[in-house]
Amino acid sequence: MDLGLSGRRALVCAASKGLGRGCALALAREGVAVTITGRNAETLERTAEEIRRETGATVTTAVGDIATEAGQAAALAACPEPDILVNNAGGPPPGDFRDWDRDAWIRALDANMLAPIALIKATVDGMIDRKFGRIVNITSAAVKAPIAHLGLSNGARAGLTGFVAGLARQTVRHGVTINGLLPGPFDTDRIRGNAGALAAKAGLSVEAFLEARARENPAGRFGDPDEFGAACAFLCSRHAGYITGQNLLMDGGAYPGTL
Ligand SMILES: NC(=O)c1ccc[n+]([C@@H]2O[C@H](COP(=O)([O-])OP(=O)(O)OC[C@H]3O[C@@H](n4cnc5c(N)ncnc54)[C@H](OP(=O)(O)O)[C@@H]3O)[C@@H](O)[C@H]2O)c1
């Protein structure tokens, strides 16, 4: 299927690794010129070069913390008029809400709610003027079913999801869609990082814990960032103009509900 994306420009946030990288790579494979962001310049440049080598696409980079105004300004300077915006940032740490003070909440809100909203605000009117835009927010399966030890994520991502639910209905008549992609367990550094404490609690090594978790999933495995990227590219395609305000769960069937 031709996704009709050749020649488009995309800003893919937090994309030097993991799910963001998967989205940038999938878009680049479709002939999109991508700008990727990340905090570590070396990792970011390495990823940019890998994507260029594999796809031949134009790949530019913007170093910075996307949760900050400076990081957002750097991203927008590198890609001022994207046709596609993929919002992403690292997830908040796990823990007990009794230990989180106001600053911990503000950090989570900045990264996982306010930064995406700021980037949408900076880019959506240009998309409306050009009569085409695709905004994909990488959130979490926690939006559909809360994850007990990830309360900061449950809260901040629900805030973003609620906000864009309203906006998505206002932009779609101008050719601009806004959707959420909700990852369940995907094989990235993040899942390994979060596994440490839970593995210790279960008396298992991180590898044994992750193997058991992967086996428990109805798919019998974790998701592959390439699969995640392909879904993102479809949501960004010309075929997806009638899909907006949706939250697509990608979890191998782990969510047990009928709907
Ligand atoms: N993987 C999963 O199973 C899963 C499940 C549910 C939700 N999620 C959520 O999906 C998002 C992506 O997760 P992932 O698994 O792809 O993580 P990952 O493998 O750790 O990759 C995170 C990427 O984001 C960049 N990054 C992190 N914080 C950033 C910031 N403040 N500003 C700019 N770049 C930043 C990292 O580069 P630098 O460190 O160099 O900045 C890296 O490129 C996270 O919010 C995560 O919580 C993941």
PDB file of C-alpha atoms and ligand atoms in Angstrom:
ATOM      1  CA  MET A   1       0.000   0.000   0.000  1.00  0.00           C
ATOM      2  CA  ASP A   2       1.345   3.431  -0.894  1.00  0.00           C
ATOM      3  CA  LEU A   3       0.878   5.513   2.242  1.00  0.00           C
ATOM      4  CA  GLY A   4       1.084   8.720   0.208  1.00  0.00           C
ATOM      5  CA  LEU A   5       3.653  10.229   2.522  1.00  0.00           C
ATOM      6  CA  SER A   6       6.567  10.800   0.185  1.00  0.00           C
ATOM      7  CA  GLY A   7       7.848  14.370   0.456  1.00  0.00           C
ATOM      8  CA  ARG A   8       6.166  15.060   3.803  1.00  0.00           C
ATOM      9  CA  ARG A   9       8.078  16.406   6.805  1.00  0.00           C
ATOM     10  CA  ALA A  10       7.871  14.902  10.277  1.00  0.00           C
ATOM     11  CA  LEU A  11       9.025  15.950  13.708  1.00  0.00           C
ATOM     12  CA  VAL A  12       9.435  12.810  15.818  1.00  0.00           C
ATOM     13  CA  CYS A  13      10.212  13.598  19.439  1.00  0.00           C
ATOM     14  CA  ALA A  14      12.365  11.422  21.688  1.00  0.00           C
ATOM     15  CA  ALA A  15      13.328   9.233  18.770  1.00  0.00           C
ATOM     16  CA  SER A  16      16.955   8.195  19.206  1.00  0.00           C
ATOM     17  CA  LYS A  17      15.821   4.859  20.648  1.00  0.00           C
ATOM     18  CA  GLY A  18      12.824   2.635  21.215  1.00  0.00           C
ATOM     19  CA  LEU A  19       9.321   3.474  20.037  1.00  0.00           C
ATOM     20  CA  GLY A  20      10.140   6.983  18.805  1.00  0.00           C
ATOM     21  CA  ARG A  21      12.964   5.555  16.714  1.00  0.00           C
ATOM     22  CA  GLY A  22      10.576   2.923  15.339  1.00  0.00           C
ATOM     23  CA  CYS A  23       8.184   5.679  14.229  1.00  0.00           C
ATOM     24  CA  ALA A  24      10.944   7.793  12.647  1.00  0.00           C
ATOM     25  CA  LEU A  25      12.314   4.785  10.764  1.00  0.00           C
ATOM     26  CA  ALA A  26       8.884   3.738   9.467  1.00  0.00           C
ATOM     27  CA  LEU A  27       8.160   7.277   8.255  1.00  0.00           C
ATOM     28  CA  ALA A  28      11.604   7.578   6.643  1.00  0.00           C
ATOM     29  CA  ARG A  29      10.943   4.285   4.817  1.00  0.00           C
ATOM     30  CA  GLU A  30       7.893   6.023   3.295  1.00  0.00           C
ATOM     31  CA  GLY A  31       9.999   8.900   1.965  1.00  0.00           C
ATOM     32  CA  VAL A  32       9.261  11.349   4.781  1.00  0.00           C
ATOM     33  CA  ALA A  33      11.996  13.823   5.753  1.00  0.00           C
ATOM     34  CA  VAL A  34      12.288  13.322   9.503  1.00  0.00           C
ATOM     35  CA  THR A  35      13.663  15.411  12.332  1.00  0.00           C
ATOM     36  CA  ILE A  36      14.414  13.346  15.416  1.00  0.00           C
ATOM     37  CA  THR A  37      15.104  14.603  18.915  1.00  0.00           C
ATOM     38  CA  GLY A  38      16.809  13.280  22.030  1.00  0.00           C
ATOM     39  CA  ARG A  39      18.952  14.473  24.906  1.00  0.00           C
ATOM     40  CA  ASN A  40      22.106  12.512  24.195  1.00  0.00           C
ATOM     41  CA  ALA A  41      23.716  14.000  21.061  1.00  0.00           C
ATOM     42  CA  GLU A  42      25.892  10.970  20.308  1.00  0.00           C
ATOM     43  CA  THR A  43      23.027   8.446  20.400  1.00  0.00           C
ATOM     44  CA  LEU A  44      20.864  10.820  18.376  1.00  0.00           C
ATOM     45  CA  GLU A  45      23.454  11.281  15.615  1.00  0.00           C
ATOM     46  CA  ARG A  46      24.131   7.552  15.485  1.00  0.00           C
ATOM     47  CA  THR A  47      20.427   6.826  15.023  1.00  0.00           C
ATOM     48  CA  ALA A  48      20.071   9.577  12.404  1.00  0.00           C
ATOM     49  CA  GLU A  49      22.929   8.038  10.419  1.00  0.00           C
ATOM     50  CA  GLU A  50      21.419   4.531  10.684  1.00  0.00           C
ATOM     51  CA  ILE A  51      18.054   5.789   9.395  1.00  0.00           C
ATOM     52  CA  ARG A  52      19.725   7.722   6.546  1.00  0.00           C
ATOM     53  CA  ARG A  53      21.781   4.690   5.553  1.00  0.00           C
ATOM     54  CA  GLU A  54      18.793   2.333   5.564  1.00  0.00           C
ATOM     55  CA  THR A  55      16.218   4.587   3.915  1.00  0.00           C
ATOM     56  CA  GLY A  56      18.070   7.304   2.006  1.00  0.00           C
ATOM     57  CA  ALA A  57      15.681   9.810   3.632  1.00  0.00           C
ATOM     58  CA  THR A  58      16.675  13.258   4.854  1.00  0.00           C
ATOM     59  CA  VAL A  59      17.175  13.033   8.610  1.00  0.00           C
ATOM     60  CA  THR A  60      17.949  16.053  10.755  1.00  0.00           C
ATOM     61  CA  THR A  61      18.430  16.172  14.517  1.00  0.00           C
ATOM     62  CA  ALA A  62      17.606  18.471  17.411  1.00  0.00           C
ATOM     63  CA  VAL A  63      19.346  17.849  20.717  1.00  0.00           C
ATOM     64  CA  GLY A  64      17.471  18.772  23.878  1.00  0.00           C
ATOM     65  CA  ASP A  65      15.065  17.814  26.607  1.00  0.00           C
ATOM     66  CA  ILE A  66      11.651  17.923  24.934  1.00  0.00           C
ATOM     67  CA  ALA A  67      10.023  18.512  28.318  1.00  0.00           C
ATOM     68  CA  THR A  68      11.618  21.965  28.444  1.00  0.00           C
ATOM     69  CA  GLU A  69      10.872  25.131  26.492  1.00  0.00           C
ATOM     70  CA  ALA A  70      14.469  25.159  25.216  1.00  0.00           C
ATOM     71  CA  GLY A  71      14.166  21.580  23.971  1.00  0.00           C
ATOM     72  CA  GLN A  72      10.874  22.348  22.241  1.00  0.00           C
ATOM     73  CA  ALA A  73      12.355  25.493  20.640  1.00  0.00           C
ATOM     74  CA  ALA A  74      15.311  23.475  19.320  1.00  0.00           C
ATOM     75  CA  ALA A  75      12.957  20.856  17.859  1.00  0.00           C
ATOM     76  CA  LEU A  76      10.808  23.496  16.181  1.00  0.00           C
ATOM     77  CA  ALA A  77      13.860  25.372  14.863  1.00  0.00           C
ATOM     78  CA  ALA A  78      15.002  22.159  13.159  1.00  0.00           C
ATOM     79  CA  CYS A  79      11.512  21.413  11.813  1.00  0.00           C
ATOM     80  CA  PRO A  80       9.356  24.562  11.926  1.00  0.00           C
ATOM     81  CA  GLU A  81       6.496  23.371   9.727  1.00  0.00           C
ATOM     82  CA  PRO A  82       5.985  19.655  10.133  1.00  0.00           C
ATOM     83  CA  ASP A  83       3.181  17.838   8.323  1.00  0.00           C
ATOM     84  CA  ILE A  84       3.490  15.113  10.927  1.00  0.00           C
ATOM     85  CA  LEU A  85       4.159  15.517  14.635  1.00  0.00           C
ATOM     86  CA  VAL A  86       4.886  12.459  16.759  1.00  0.00           C
ATOM     87  CA  ASN A  87       4.870  13.422  20.409  1.00  0.00           C
ATOM     88  CA  ASN A  88       6.950  11.305  22.740  1.00  0.00           C
ATOM     89  CA  ALA A  89       9.194  11.608  25.797  1.00  0.00           C
ATOM     90  CA  GLY A  90      10.607   9.294  28.396  1.00  0.00           C
ATOM     91  CA  GLY A  91       8.039   7.908  30.800  1.00  0.00           C
ATOM     92  CA  PRO A  92       7.834   8.952  34.448  1.00  0.00           C
ATOM     93  CA  PRO A  93       9.470   6.745  37.087  1.00  0.00           C
ATOM     94  CA  PRO A  94       7.503   4.035  38.906  1.00  0.00           C
ATOM     95  CA  GLY A  95       6.754   4.362  42.606  1.00  0.00           C
ATOM     96  CA  ASP A  96       4.240   5.012  45.364  1.00  0.00           C
ATOM     97  CA  PHE A  97       2.196   8.193  45.143  1.00  0.00           C
ATOM     98  CA  ARG A  98       2.907   8.891  48.815  1.00  0.00           C
ATOM     99  CA  ASP A  99       6.499   9.604  47.854  1.00  0.00           C
ATOM    100  CA  TRP A 100       5.732  12.054  45.036  1.00  0.00           C
ATOM    101  CA  ASP A 101       5.843  15.752  45.823  1.00  0.00           C
ATOM    102  CA  ARG A 102       4.611  18.590  43.624  1.00  0.00           C
ATOM    103  CA  ASP A 103       7.900  18.704  41.689  1.00  0.00           C
ATOM    104  CA  ALA A 104       7.605  15.024  40.755  1.00  0.00           C
ATOM    105  CA  TRP A 105       4.106  15.664  39.392  1.00  0.00           C
ATOM    106  CA  ILE A 106       5.229  18.772  37.509  1.00  0.00           C
ATOM    107  CA  ARG A 107       8.075  16.799  35.879  1.00  0.00           C
ATOM    108  CA  ALA A 108       5.623  14.104  34.736  1.00  0.00           C
ATOM    109  CA  LEU A 109       3.098  16.659  33.495  1.00  0.00           C
ATOM    110  CA  ASP A 110       5.800  18.637  31.662  1.00  0.00           C
ATOM    111  CA  ALA A 111       7.112  15.584  29.826  1.00  0.00           C
ATOM    112  CA  ASN A 112       3.941  13.612  29.152  1.00  0.00           C
ATOM    113  CA  MET A 113       1.200  16.221  28.912  1.00  0.00           C
ATOM    114  CA  LEU A 114       2.350  19.834  28.593  1.00  0.00           C
ATOM    115  CA  ALA A 115       5.220  19.302  26.122  1.00  0.00           C
ATOM    116  CA  PRO A 116       2.949  17.531  23.590  1.00  0.00           C
ATOM    117  CA  ILE A 117       0.323  20.252  24.040  1.00  0.00           C
ATOM    118  CA  ALA A 118       2.941  22.995  23.503  1.00  0.00           C
ATOM    119  CA  LEU A 119       4.190  21.307  20.324  1.00  0.00           C
ATOM    120  CA  ILE A 120       0.647  20.833  19.047  1.00  0.00           C
ATOM    121  CA  LYS A 121      -0.037  24.514  19.732  1.00  0.00           C
ATOM    122  CA  ALA A 122       3.093  25.522  17.801  1.00  0.00           C
ATOM    123  CA  THR A 123       2.346  23.385  14.737  1.00  0.00           C
ATOM    124  CA  VAL A 124      -1.377  22.696  14.354  1.00  0.00           C
ATOM    125  CA  ASP A 125      -2.400  26.010  12.778  1.00  0.00           C
ATOM    126  CA  GLY A 126       0.225  25.588  10.035  1.00  0.00           C
ATOM    127  CA  MET A 127      -1.152  22.111   9.362  1.00  0.00           C
ATOM    128  CA  ILE A 128      -4.675  23.534   9.193  1.00  0.00           C
ATOM    129  CA  ASP A 129      -3.529  26.242   6.751  1.00  0.00           C
ATOM    130  CA  ARG A 130      -1.851  23.604   4.553  1.00  0.00           C
ATOM    131  CA  LYS A 131      -4.948  21.349   4.879  1.00  0.00           C
ATOM    132  CA  PHE A 132      -2.983  18.316   5.943  1.00  0.00           C
ATOM    133  CA  GLY A 133      -1.618  17.236   9.281  1.00  0.00           C
ATOM    134  CA  ARG A 134      -1.112  14.130  11.341  1.00  0.00           C
ATOM    135  CA  ILE A 135      -0.445  14.237  15.063  1.00  0.00           C
ATOM    136  CA  VAL A 136       0.298  10.999  16.885  1.00  0.00           C
ATOM    137  CA  ASN A 137       0.830  11.008  20.628  1.00  0.00           C
ATOM    138  CA  ILE A 138       2.767   8.064  22.005  1.00  0.00           C
ATOM    139  CA  THR A 139       1.151   7.459  25.379  1.00  0.00           C
ATOM    140  CA  SER A 140       0.697   4.106  27.101  1.00  0.00           C
ATOM    141  CA  ALA A 141      -1.617   1.171  27.647  1.00  0.00           C
ATOM    142  CA  ALA A 142      -1.965   2.837  31.069  1.00  0.00           C
ATOM    143  CA  VAL A 143      -4.443   5.232  29.425  1.00  0.00           C
ATOM    144  CA  LYS A 144      -6.789   2.280  28.844  1.00  0.00           C
ATOM    145  CA  ALA A 145      -6.068   0.377  32.060  1.00  0.00           C
ATOM    146  CA  PRO A 146      -4.008   1.980  34.836  1.00  0.00           C
ATOM    147  CA  ILE A 147      -0.727   0.374  35.881  1.00  0.00           C
ATOM    148  CA  ALA A 148      -0.543   0.408  39.682  1.00  0.00           C
ATOM    149  CA  HIS A 149       3.119   1.383  40.116  1.00  0.00           C
ATOM    150  CA  LEU A 150       3.038   3.974  37.301  1.00  0.00           C
ATOM    151  CA  GLY A 151       0.653   6.501  38.835  1.00  0.00           C
ATOM    152  CA  LEU A 152       2.517   9.499  37.415  1.00  0.00           C
ATOM    153  CA  SER A 153       2.129   8.034  33.942  1.00  0.00           C
ATOM    154  CA  ASN A 154      -1.541   7.112  34.492  1.00  0.00           C
ATOM    155  CA  GLY A 155      -2.313  10.683  35.533  1.00  0.00           C
ATOM    156  CA  ALA A 156      -0.238  12.730  33.094  1.00  0.00           C
ATOM    157  CA  ARG A 157      -1.161  10.688  30.026  1.00  0.00           C
ATOM    158  CA  ALA A 158      -4.862  10.726  30.891  1.00  0.00           C
ATOM    159  CA  GLY A 159      -4.621  14.536  30.960  1.00  0.00           C
ATOM    160  CA  LEU A 160      -3.119  14.661  27.466  1.00  0.00           C
ATOM    161  CA  THR A 161      -5.626  12.137  26.145  1.00  0.00           C
ATOM    162  CA  GLY A 162      -8.568  14.131  27.503  1.00  0.00           C
ATOM    163  CA  PHE A 163      -7.289  17.378  26.031  1.00  0.00           C
ATOM    164  CA  VAL A 164      -6.694  16.034  22.529  1.00  0.00           C
ATOM    165  CA  ALA A 165     -10.037  14.213  22.514  1.00  0.00           C
ATOM    166  CA  GLY A 166     -11.648  17.640  22.296  1.00  0.00           C
ATOM    167  CA  LEU A 167      -9.153  19.199  19.888  1.00  0.00           C
ATOM    168  CA  ALA A 168      -9.182  16.256  17.457  1.00  0.00           C
ATOM    169  CA  ARG A 169     -12.836  16.942  16.637  1.00  0.00           C
ATOM    170  CA  GLN A 170     -12.043  20.560  15.750  1.00  0.00           C
ATOM    171  CA  THR A 171      -9.092  19.956  13.418  1.00  0.00           C
ATOM    172  CA  VAL A 172     -10.292  16.976  11.372  1.00  0.00           C
ATOM    173  CA  ARG A 173     -12.419  19.033   8.966  1.00  0.00           C
ATOM    174  CA  HIS A 174      -9.181  20.790   7.989  1.00  0.00           C
ATOM    175  CA  GLY A 175      -7.416  17.522   7.191  1.00  0.00           C
ATOM    176  CA  VAL A 176      -5.601  17.351  10.518  1.00  0.00           C
ATOM    177  CA  THR A 177      -6.034  14.222  12.630  1.00  0.00           C
ATOM    178  CA  ILE A 178      -4.868  13.615  16.186  1.00  0.00           C
ATOM    179  CA  ASN A 179      -4.625  10.109  17.616  1.00  0.00           C
ATOM    180  CA  GLY A 180      -2.969   8.266  20.461  1.00  0.00           C
ATOM    181  CA  LEU A 181      -0.844   5.138  20.114  1.00  0.00           C
ATOM    182  CA  LEU A 182      -0.918   3.158  23.348  1.00  0.00           C
ATOM    183  CA  PRO A 183       1.991   0.755  23.752  1.00  0.00           C
ATOM    184  CA  GLY A 184       1.716  -2.259  25.985  1.00  0.00           C
ATOM    185  CA  PRO A 185       5.004  -4.073  26.613  1.00  0.00           C
ATOM    186  CA  PHE A 186       7.514  -3.382  23.829  1.00  0.00           C
ATOM    187  CA  ASP A 187      11.072  -4.586  23.709  1.00  0.00           C
ATOM    188  CA  THR A 188      12.929  -1.326  24.425  1.00  0.00           C
ATOM    189  CA  ASP A 189      15.349   0.031  27.027  1.00  0.00           C
ATOM    190  CA  ARG A 190      12.414   1.486  28.957  1.00  0.00           C
ATOM    191  CA  ILE A 191      10.891  -1.901  29.751  1.00  0.00           C
ATOM    192  CA  ARG A 192      14.270  -3.156  30.971  1.00  0.00           C
ATOM    193  CA  GLY A 193      14.778  -0.053  33.097  1.00  0.00           C
ATOM    194  CA  ASN A 194      11.432  -0.469  34.809  1.00  0.00           C
ATOM    195  CA  ALA A 195      11.880  -4.197  35.357  1.00  0.00           C
ATOM    196  CA  GLY A 196      14.699  -3.952  37.922  1.00  0.00           C
ATOM    197  CA  ALA A 197      12.661  -3.265  41.051  1.00  0.00           C
ATOM    198  CA  LEU A 198       9.820  -5.610  40.064  1.00  0.00           C
ATOM    199  CA  ALA A 199      12.263  -8.440  39.298  1.00  0.00           C
ATOM    200  CA  ALA A 200      13.965  -7.966  42.660  1.00  0.00           C
ATOM    201  CA  LYS A 201      10.577  -8.030  44.406  1.00  0.00           C
ATOM    202  CA  ALA A 202       9.725 -11.297  42.612  1.00  0.00           C
ATOM    203  CA  GLY A 203      13.150 -12.752  43.509  1.00  0.00           C
ATOM    204  CA  LEU A 204      14.089 -13.115  39.816  1.00  0.00           C
ATOM    205  CA  SER A 205      16.871 -11.834  37.610  1.00  0.00           C
ATOM    206  CA  VAL A 206      15.789  -9.076  35.204  1.00  0.00           C
ATOM    207  CA  GLU A 207      16.126 -11.484  32.252  1.00  0.00           C
ATOM    208  CA  ALA A 208      14.044 -14.226  33.937  1.00  0.00           C
ATOM    209  CA  PHE A 209      11.418 -11.669  34.958  1.00  0.00           C
ATOM    210  CA  LEU A 210      11.171 -10.255  31.439  1.00  0.00           C
ATOM    211  CA  GLU A 211      10.993 -13.727  29.873  1.00  0.00           C
ATOM    212  CA  ALA A 212       8.111 -14.641  32.191  1.00  0.00           C
ATOM    213  CA  ARG A 213       6.323 -11.358  31.365  1.00  0.00           C
ATOM    214  CA  ALA A 214       6.733 -11.914  27.651  1.00  0.00           C
ATOM    215  CA  ARG A 215       5.386 -15.481  27.944  1.00  0.00           C
ATOM    216  CA  GLU A 216       2.339 -14.240  29.901  1.00  0.00           C
ATOM    217  CA  ASN A 217       1.306 -11.901  27.071  1.00  0.00           C
ATOM    218  CA  PRO A 218      -1.366 -13.449  24.807  1.00  0.00           C
ATOM    219  CA  ALA A 219       1.073 -12.982  21.908  1.00  0.00           C
ATOM    220  CA  GLY A 220       3.744 -14.864  23.888  1.00  0.00           C
ATOM    221  CA  ARG A 221       6.243 -12.059  23.340  1.00  0.00           C
ATOM    222  CA  PHE A 222       6.903  -8.357  23.656  1.00  0.00           C
ATOM    223  CA  GLY A 223       6.100  -5.984  20.811  1.00  0.00           C
ATOM    224  CA  ASP A 224       8.743  -4.952  18.305  1.00  0.00           C
ATOM    225  CA  PRO A 225       9.353  -1.180  17.842  1.00  0.00           C
ATOM    226  CA  ASP A 226       9.172  -1.808  14.069  1.00  0.00           C
ATOM    227  CA  GLU A 227       5.545  -2.950  14.465  1.00  0.00           C
ATOM    228  CA  PHE A 228       4.827   0.163  16.486  1.00  0.00           C
ATOM    229  CA  GLY A 229       6.407   2.362  13.813  1.00  0.00           C
ATOM    230  CA  ALA A 230       4.353   0.731  11.061  1.00  0.00           C
ATOM    231  CA  ALA A 231       1.112   1.494  12.924  1.00  0.00           C
ATOM    232  CA  CYS A 232       2.267   5.093  13.381  1.00  0.00           C
ATOM    233  CA  ALA A 233       3.042   5.415   9.670  1.00  0.00           C
ATOM    234  CA  PHE A 234      -0.430   4.131   8.798  1.00  0.00           C
ATOM    235  CA  LEU A 235      -2.089   6.665  11.132  1.00  0.00           C
ATOM    236  CA  CYS A 236      -0.015   9.344   9.380  1.00  0.00           C
ATOM    237  CA  SER A 237      -0.942   8.104   5.901  1.00  0.00           C
ATOM    238  CA  ARG A 238      -3.345   9.675   3.443  1.00  0.00           C
ATOM    239  CA  HIS A 239      -5.638   6.698   4.040  1.00  0.00           C
ATOM    240  CA  ALA A 240      -6.202   7.586   7.700  1.00  0.00           C
ATOM    241  CA  GLY A 241      -7.878  10.984   7.295  1.00  0.00           C
ATOM    242  CA  TYR A 242     -11.154   9.723   8.788  1.00  0.00           C
ATOM    243  CA  ILE A 243      -9.510   8.324  11.923  1.00  0.00           C
ATOM    244  CA  THR A 244      -9.224  10.945  14.636  1.00  0.00           C
ATOM    245  CA  GLY A 245      -9.528  11.216  18.393  1.00  0.00           C
ATOM    246  CA  GLN A 246      -8.794   7.499  18.681  1.00  0.00           C
ATOM    247  CA  ASN A 247      -6.498   5.630  21.002  1.00  0.00           C
ATOM    248  CA  LEU A 248      -5.020   2.541  19.413  1.00  0.00           C
ATOM    249  CA  LEU A 249      -3.896  -0.026  21.950  1.00  0.00           C
ATOM    250  CA  MET A 250      -0.942  -2.174  20.851  1.00  0.00           C
ATOM    251  CA  ASP A 251      -0.431  -4.729  23.581  1.00  0.00           C
ATOM    252  CA  GLY A 252      -0.532  -8.187  21.998  1.00  0.00           C
ATOM    253  CA  GLY A 253      -4.060  -8.624  23.374  1.00  0.00           C
ATOM    254  CA  ALA A 254      -3.094  -8.122  27.025  1.00  0.00           C
ATOM    255  CA  TYR A 255      -6.076  -5.867  27.764  1.00  0.00           C
ATOM    256  CA  PRO A 256      -8.817  -8.366  28.628  1.00  0.00           C
ATOM    257  CA  GLY A 257     -11.911  -6.362  27.620  1.00  0.00           C
ATOM    258  CA  THR A 258     -14.193  -7.199  24.684  1.00  0.00           C
ATOM    259  CA  LEU A 259     -14.015  -3.559  23.535  1.00  0.00           C
TER     260      LEU A 259
HETATM  261  N1  LIG B   1       8.410   0.209  25.850  1.00  0.00           N
HETATM  262  C1  LIG B   1       7.279  -0.029  26.450  1.00  0.00           C
HETATM  263  O1  LIG B   1       6.953  -1.178  26.716  1.00  0.00           O
HETATM  264  C2  LIG B   1       6.331   1.098  26.816  1.00  0.00           C
HETATM  265  C3  LIG B   1       5.079   0.771  27.330  1.00  0.00           C
HETATM  266  C4  LIG B   1       4.201   1.801  27.667  1.00  0.00           C
HETATM  267  C5  LIG B   1       4.586   3.114  27.501  1.00  0.00           C
HETATM  268  N2  LIG B   1       5.828   3.391  26.995  1.00  0.00           N
HETATM  269  C6  LIG B   1       6.165   4.806  26.864  1.00  0.00           C
HETATM  270  O2  LIG B   1       6.570   5.101  25.536  1.00  0.00           O
HETATM  271  C7  LIG B   1       7.558   6.140  25.565  1.00  0.00           C
HETATM  272  C8  LIG B   1       8.791   5.673  24.802  1.00  0.00           C
HETATM  273  O3  LIG B   1       9.293   4.533  25.485  1.00  0.00           O
HETATM  274  P1  LIG B   1      10.477   3.640  24.919  1.00  0.00           P
HETATM  275  O4  LIG B   1      10.202   2.273  25.423  1.00  0.00           O
HETATM  276  O5  LIG B   1      10.682   3.870  23.487  1.00  0.00           O
HETATM  277  O6  LIG B   1      11.713   4.250  25.739  1.00  0.00           O
HETATM  278  P2  LIG B   1      13.292   4.151  25.455  1.00  0.00           P
HETATM  279  O7  LIG B   1      13.611   2.909  24.689  1.00  0.00           O
HETATM  280  O8  LIG B   1      13.915   4.364  26.779  1.00  0.00           O
HETATM  281  O9  LIG B   1      13.593   5.391  24.485  1.00  0.00           O
HETATM  282  C9  LIG B   1      13.298   6.683  24.911  1.00  0.00           C
HETATM  283  C10 LIG B   1      13.797   7.661  23.860  1.00  0.00           C
HETATM  284  O10 LIG B   1      13.343   8.949  24.221  1.00  0.00           O
HETATM  285  C11 LIG B   1      14.446   9.830  24.401  1.00  0.00           C
HETATM  286  N3  LIG B   1      14.053  10.714  25.495  1.00  0.00           N
HETATM  287  C12 LIG B   1      13.679  10.350  26.739  1.00  0.00           C
HETATM  288  N4  LIG B   1      13.334  11.429  27.464  1.00  0.00           N
HETATM  289  C13 LIG B   1      13.492  12.498  26.639  1.00  0.00           C
HETATM  290  C14 LIG B   1      13.312  13.891  26.802  1.00  0.00           C
HETATM  291  N5  LIG B   1      12.882  14.403  27.965  1.00  0.00           N
HETATM  292  N6  LIG B   1      13.563  14.706  25.758  1.00  0.00           N
HETATM  293  C15 LIG B   1      13.998  14.195  24.576  1.00  0.00           C
HETATM  294  N7  LIG B   1      14.187  12.897  24.368  1.00  0.00           N
HETATM  295  C16 LIG B   1      13.945  12.054  25.388  1.00  0.00           C
HETATM  296  C17 LIG B   1      15.625   8.921  24.700  1.00  0.00           C
HETATM  297  O11 LIG B   1      16.853   9.503  24.350  1.00  0.00           O
HETATM  298  P3  LIG B   1      17.722  10.342  25.454  1.00  0.00           P
HETATM  299  O12 LIG B   1      17.727   9.503  26.697  1.00  0.00           O
HETATM  300  O13 LIG B   1      19.055  10.528  24.816  1.00  0.00           O
HETATM  301  O14 LIG B   1      16.985  11.627  25.621  1.00  0.00           O
HETATM  302  C18 LIG B   1      15.298   7.758  23.769  1.00  0.00           C
HETATM  303  O15 LIG B   1      15.647   8.064  22.448  1.00  0.00           O
HETATM  304  C19 LIG B   1       7.827   6.438  27.034  1.00  0.00           C
HETATM  305  O16 LIG B   1       7.063   7.531  27.447  1.00  0.00           O
HETATM  306  C20 LIG B   1       7.362   5.182  27.725  1.00  0.00           C
HETATM  307  O17 LIG B   1       6.981   5.403  29.049  1.00  0.00           O
HETATM  308  C21 LIG B   1       6.702   2.427  26.649  1.00  0.00           C
END
